[in-house]
PDB file of C-alpha atoms in Angstrom:
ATOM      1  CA  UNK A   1     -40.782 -52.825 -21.156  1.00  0.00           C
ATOM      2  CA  UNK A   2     -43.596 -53.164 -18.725  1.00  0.00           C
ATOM      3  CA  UNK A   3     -43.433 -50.710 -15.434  1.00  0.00           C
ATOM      4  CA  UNK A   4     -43.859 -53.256 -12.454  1.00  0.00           C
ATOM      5  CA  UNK A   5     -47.380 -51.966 -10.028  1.00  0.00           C
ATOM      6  CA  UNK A   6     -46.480 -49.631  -7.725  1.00  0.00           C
ATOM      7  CA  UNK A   7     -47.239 -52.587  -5.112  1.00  0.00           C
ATOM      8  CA  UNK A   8     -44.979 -54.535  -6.340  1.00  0.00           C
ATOM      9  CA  UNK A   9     -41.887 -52.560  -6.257  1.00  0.00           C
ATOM     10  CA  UNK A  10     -38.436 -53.671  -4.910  1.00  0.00           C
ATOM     11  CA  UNK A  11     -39.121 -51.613  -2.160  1.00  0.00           C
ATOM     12  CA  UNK A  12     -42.494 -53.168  -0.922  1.00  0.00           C
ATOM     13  CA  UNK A  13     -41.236 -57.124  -1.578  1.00  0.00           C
ATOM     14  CA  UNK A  14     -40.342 -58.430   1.287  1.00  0.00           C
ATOM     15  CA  UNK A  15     -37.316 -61.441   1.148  1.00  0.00           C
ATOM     16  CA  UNK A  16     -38.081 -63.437   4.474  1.00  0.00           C
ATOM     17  CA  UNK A  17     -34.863 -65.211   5.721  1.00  0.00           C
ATOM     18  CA  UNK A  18     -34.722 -68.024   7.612  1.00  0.00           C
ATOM     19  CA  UNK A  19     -31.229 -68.771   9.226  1.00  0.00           C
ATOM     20  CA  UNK A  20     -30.887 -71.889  12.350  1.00  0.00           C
ATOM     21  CA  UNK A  21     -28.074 -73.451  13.792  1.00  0.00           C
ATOM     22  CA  UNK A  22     -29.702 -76.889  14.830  1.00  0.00           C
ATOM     23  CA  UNK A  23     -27.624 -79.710  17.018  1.00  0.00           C
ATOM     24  CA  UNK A  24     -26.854 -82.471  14.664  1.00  0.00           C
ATOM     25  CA  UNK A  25     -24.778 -84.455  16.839  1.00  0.00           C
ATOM     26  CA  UNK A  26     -27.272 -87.342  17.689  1.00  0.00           C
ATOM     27  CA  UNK A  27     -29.189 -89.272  14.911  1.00  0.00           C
ATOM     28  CA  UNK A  28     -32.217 -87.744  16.265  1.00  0.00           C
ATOM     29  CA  UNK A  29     -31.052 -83.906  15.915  1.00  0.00           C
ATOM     30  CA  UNK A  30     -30.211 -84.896  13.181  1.00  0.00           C
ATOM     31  CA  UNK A  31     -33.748 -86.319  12.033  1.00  0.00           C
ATOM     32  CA  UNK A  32     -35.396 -82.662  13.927  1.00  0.00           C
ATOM     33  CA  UNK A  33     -32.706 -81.031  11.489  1.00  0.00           C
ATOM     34  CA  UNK A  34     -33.509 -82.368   8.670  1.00  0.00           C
ATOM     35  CA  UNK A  35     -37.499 -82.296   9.183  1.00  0.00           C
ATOM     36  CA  UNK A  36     -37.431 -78.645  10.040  1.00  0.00           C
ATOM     37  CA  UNK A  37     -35.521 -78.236   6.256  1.00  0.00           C
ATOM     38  CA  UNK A  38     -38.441 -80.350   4.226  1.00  0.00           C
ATOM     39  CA  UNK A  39     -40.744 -77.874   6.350  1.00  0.00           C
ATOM     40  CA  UNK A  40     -39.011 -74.781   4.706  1.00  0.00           C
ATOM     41  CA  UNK A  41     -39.708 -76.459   1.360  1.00  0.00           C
ATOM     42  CA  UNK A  42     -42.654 -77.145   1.703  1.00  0.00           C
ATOM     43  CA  UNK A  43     -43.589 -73.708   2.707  1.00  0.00           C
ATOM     44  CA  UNK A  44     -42.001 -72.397  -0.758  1.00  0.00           C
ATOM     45  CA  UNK A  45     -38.687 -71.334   0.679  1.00  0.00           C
ATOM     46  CA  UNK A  46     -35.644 -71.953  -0.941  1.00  0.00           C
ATOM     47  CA  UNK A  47     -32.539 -73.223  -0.069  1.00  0.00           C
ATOM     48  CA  UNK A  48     -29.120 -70.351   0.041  1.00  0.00           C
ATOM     49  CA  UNK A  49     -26.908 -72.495   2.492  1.00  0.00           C
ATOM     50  CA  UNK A  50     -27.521 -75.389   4.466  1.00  0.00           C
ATOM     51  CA  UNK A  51     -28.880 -73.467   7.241  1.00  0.00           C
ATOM     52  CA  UNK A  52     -30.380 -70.253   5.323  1.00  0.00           C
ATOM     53  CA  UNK A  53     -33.406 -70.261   3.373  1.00  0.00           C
ATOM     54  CA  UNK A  54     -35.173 -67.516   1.696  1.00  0.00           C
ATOM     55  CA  UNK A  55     -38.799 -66.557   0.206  1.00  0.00           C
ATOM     56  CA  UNK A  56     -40.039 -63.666  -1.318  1.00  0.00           C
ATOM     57  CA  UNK A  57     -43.388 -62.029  -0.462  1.00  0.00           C
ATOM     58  CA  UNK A  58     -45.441 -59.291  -2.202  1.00  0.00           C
ATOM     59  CA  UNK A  59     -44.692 -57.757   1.685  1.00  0.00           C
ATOM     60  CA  UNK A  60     -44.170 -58.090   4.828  1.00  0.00           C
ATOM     61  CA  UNK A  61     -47.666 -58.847   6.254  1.00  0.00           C
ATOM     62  CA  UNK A  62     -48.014 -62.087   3.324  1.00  0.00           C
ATOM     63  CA  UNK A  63     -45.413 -63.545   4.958  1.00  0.00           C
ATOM     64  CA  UNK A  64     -47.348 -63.629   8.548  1.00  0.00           C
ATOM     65  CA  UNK A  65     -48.364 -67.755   7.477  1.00  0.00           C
ATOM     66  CA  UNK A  66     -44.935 -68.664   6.810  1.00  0.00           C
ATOM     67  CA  UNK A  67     -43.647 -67.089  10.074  1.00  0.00           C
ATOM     68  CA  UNK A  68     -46.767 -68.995  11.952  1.00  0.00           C
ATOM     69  CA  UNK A  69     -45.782 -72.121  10.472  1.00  0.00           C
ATOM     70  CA  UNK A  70     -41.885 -71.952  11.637  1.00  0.00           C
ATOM     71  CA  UNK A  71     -42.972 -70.543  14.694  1.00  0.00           C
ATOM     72  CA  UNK A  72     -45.196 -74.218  15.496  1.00  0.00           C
ATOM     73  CA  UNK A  73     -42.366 -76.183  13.662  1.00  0.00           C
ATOM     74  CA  UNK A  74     -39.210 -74.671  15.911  1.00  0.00           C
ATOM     75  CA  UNK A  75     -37.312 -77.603  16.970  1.00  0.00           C
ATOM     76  CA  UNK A  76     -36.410 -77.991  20.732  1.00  0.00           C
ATOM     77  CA  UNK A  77     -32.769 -76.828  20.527  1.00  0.00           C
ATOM     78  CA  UNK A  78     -31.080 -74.905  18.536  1.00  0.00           C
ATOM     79  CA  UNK A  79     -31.415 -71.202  17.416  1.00  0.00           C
ATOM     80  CA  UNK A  80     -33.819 -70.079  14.217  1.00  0.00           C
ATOM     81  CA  UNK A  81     -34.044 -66.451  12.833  1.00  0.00           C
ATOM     82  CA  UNK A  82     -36.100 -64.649  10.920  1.00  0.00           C
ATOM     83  CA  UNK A  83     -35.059 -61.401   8.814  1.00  0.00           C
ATOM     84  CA  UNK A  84     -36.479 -59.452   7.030  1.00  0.00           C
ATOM     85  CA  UNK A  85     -35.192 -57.847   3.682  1.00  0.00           C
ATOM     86  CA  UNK A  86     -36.681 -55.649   0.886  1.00  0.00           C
ATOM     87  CA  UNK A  87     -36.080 -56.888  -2.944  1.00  0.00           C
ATOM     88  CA  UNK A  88     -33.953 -54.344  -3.276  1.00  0.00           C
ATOM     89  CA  UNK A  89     -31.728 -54.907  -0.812  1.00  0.00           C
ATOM     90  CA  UNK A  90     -31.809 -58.485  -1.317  1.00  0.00           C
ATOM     91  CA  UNK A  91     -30.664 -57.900  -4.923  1.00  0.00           C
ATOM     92  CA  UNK A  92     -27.275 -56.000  -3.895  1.00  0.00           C
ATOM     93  CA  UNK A  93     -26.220 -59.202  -2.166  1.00  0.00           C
ATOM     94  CA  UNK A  94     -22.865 -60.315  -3.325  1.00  0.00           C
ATOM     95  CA  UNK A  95     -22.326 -64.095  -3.698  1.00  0.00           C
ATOM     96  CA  UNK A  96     -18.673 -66.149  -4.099  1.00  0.00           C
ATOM     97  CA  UNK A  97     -18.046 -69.568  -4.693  1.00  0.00           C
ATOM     98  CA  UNK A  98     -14.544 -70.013  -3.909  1.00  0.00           C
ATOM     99  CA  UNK A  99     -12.739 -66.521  -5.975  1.00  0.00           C
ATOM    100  CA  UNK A 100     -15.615 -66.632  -8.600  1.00  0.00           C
ATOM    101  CA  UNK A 101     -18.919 -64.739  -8.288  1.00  0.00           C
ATOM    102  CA  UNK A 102     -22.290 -66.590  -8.645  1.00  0.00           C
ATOM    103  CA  UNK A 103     -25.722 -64.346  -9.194  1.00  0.00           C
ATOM    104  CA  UNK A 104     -27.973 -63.980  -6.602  1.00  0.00           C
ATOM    105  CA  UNK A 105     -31.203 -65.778  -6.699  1.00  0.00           C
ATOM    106  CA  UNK A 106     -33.980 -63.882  -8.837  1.00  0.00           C
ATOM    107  CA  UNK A 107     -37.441 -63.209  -7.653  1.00  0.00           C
ATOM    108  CA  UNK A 108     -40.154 -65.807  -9.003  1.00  0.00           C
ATOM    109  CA  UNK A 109     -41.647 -63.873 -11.847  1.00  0.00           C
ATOM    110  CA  UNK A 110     -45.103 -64.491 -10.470  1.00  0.00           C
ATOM    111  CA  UNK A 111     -45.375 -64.151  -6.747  1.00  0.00           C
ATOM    112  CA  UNK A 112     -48.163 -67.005  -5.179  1.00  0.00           C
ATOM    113  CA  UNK A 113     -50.512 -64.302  -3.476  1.00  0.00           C
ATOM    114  CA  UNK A 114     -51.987 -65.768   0.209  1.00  0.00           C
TER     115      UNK A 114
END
C-alpha cells in the first residue's frame, strides 16, 4: 500500500461546504435557485442534499476560486454558507436514509490541482 504525501493527508484536505436556503416561492426564485445549483456543478461541487454541496481541495487556500466564484454568484435573497472541513473530519460523518446507513461520499482519487 502506497503512503499518501505528507501534503495530502486527511488533515491538510480541505472539504468546502456549501449550504443556502434560497426563496423558491416565485417562478423566478425559483429560476435564481436553480441557477445558483448548475453554478455549484459547474465549479466541481457535488450535490449531498438539495441545498448542501461539497468539494474537496488539496487545502484550504485551493479553494480561494471556488469561494470567489459563489461569492459573485450569491443570489439576492436567501442565506449561503461556507464551511470548512478537514478529510478527516469529513470522513466520520454519519449518513441515514430512513433507519439504514448510506457511506459517505469518498474523496476523488485524483484531486484537479488550481
Amino acid at each position: 500500500m502506497t503512503a499518501m504525501p505528507r501534503d495530502l493527508s486527511g488533515y491538510r484536505i480541505m472539504w468546502c461546504i456549501a449550504l443556502f436556503d434560497l426563496p423558491v416561492v416565485t417562478a423566478e426564485e425559483r429560476k435564481r435557485a436553480n441557477r445558483f445549483r448548475k453554478i455549484l456543478l459547474g465549479a466541481g461541487f457535488t450535490r449531498l442534499q438539495l441545498s448542501v454541496y461539497a468539494q474537496p481541495f488539496p487545502d484550504e487556500r485551493r479553494s480561494e476560486r471556488a469561494v470567489r466564484i459563489i461569492k459573485s454568484e450569491l443570489p439576492p435573497d436567501g442565506e449561503v454558507r461556507l464551511m470548512f472541513l478537514t478529510d478527516k473530519q469529513f470522513a466520520r460523518m454519519q449518513v441515514f436514509l430512513g433507519k439504514k446507513a448510506k457511506p459517505v461520499e469518498k474523496a476523488p482519487e485524483q484531486l484537479w490541482l488550481l
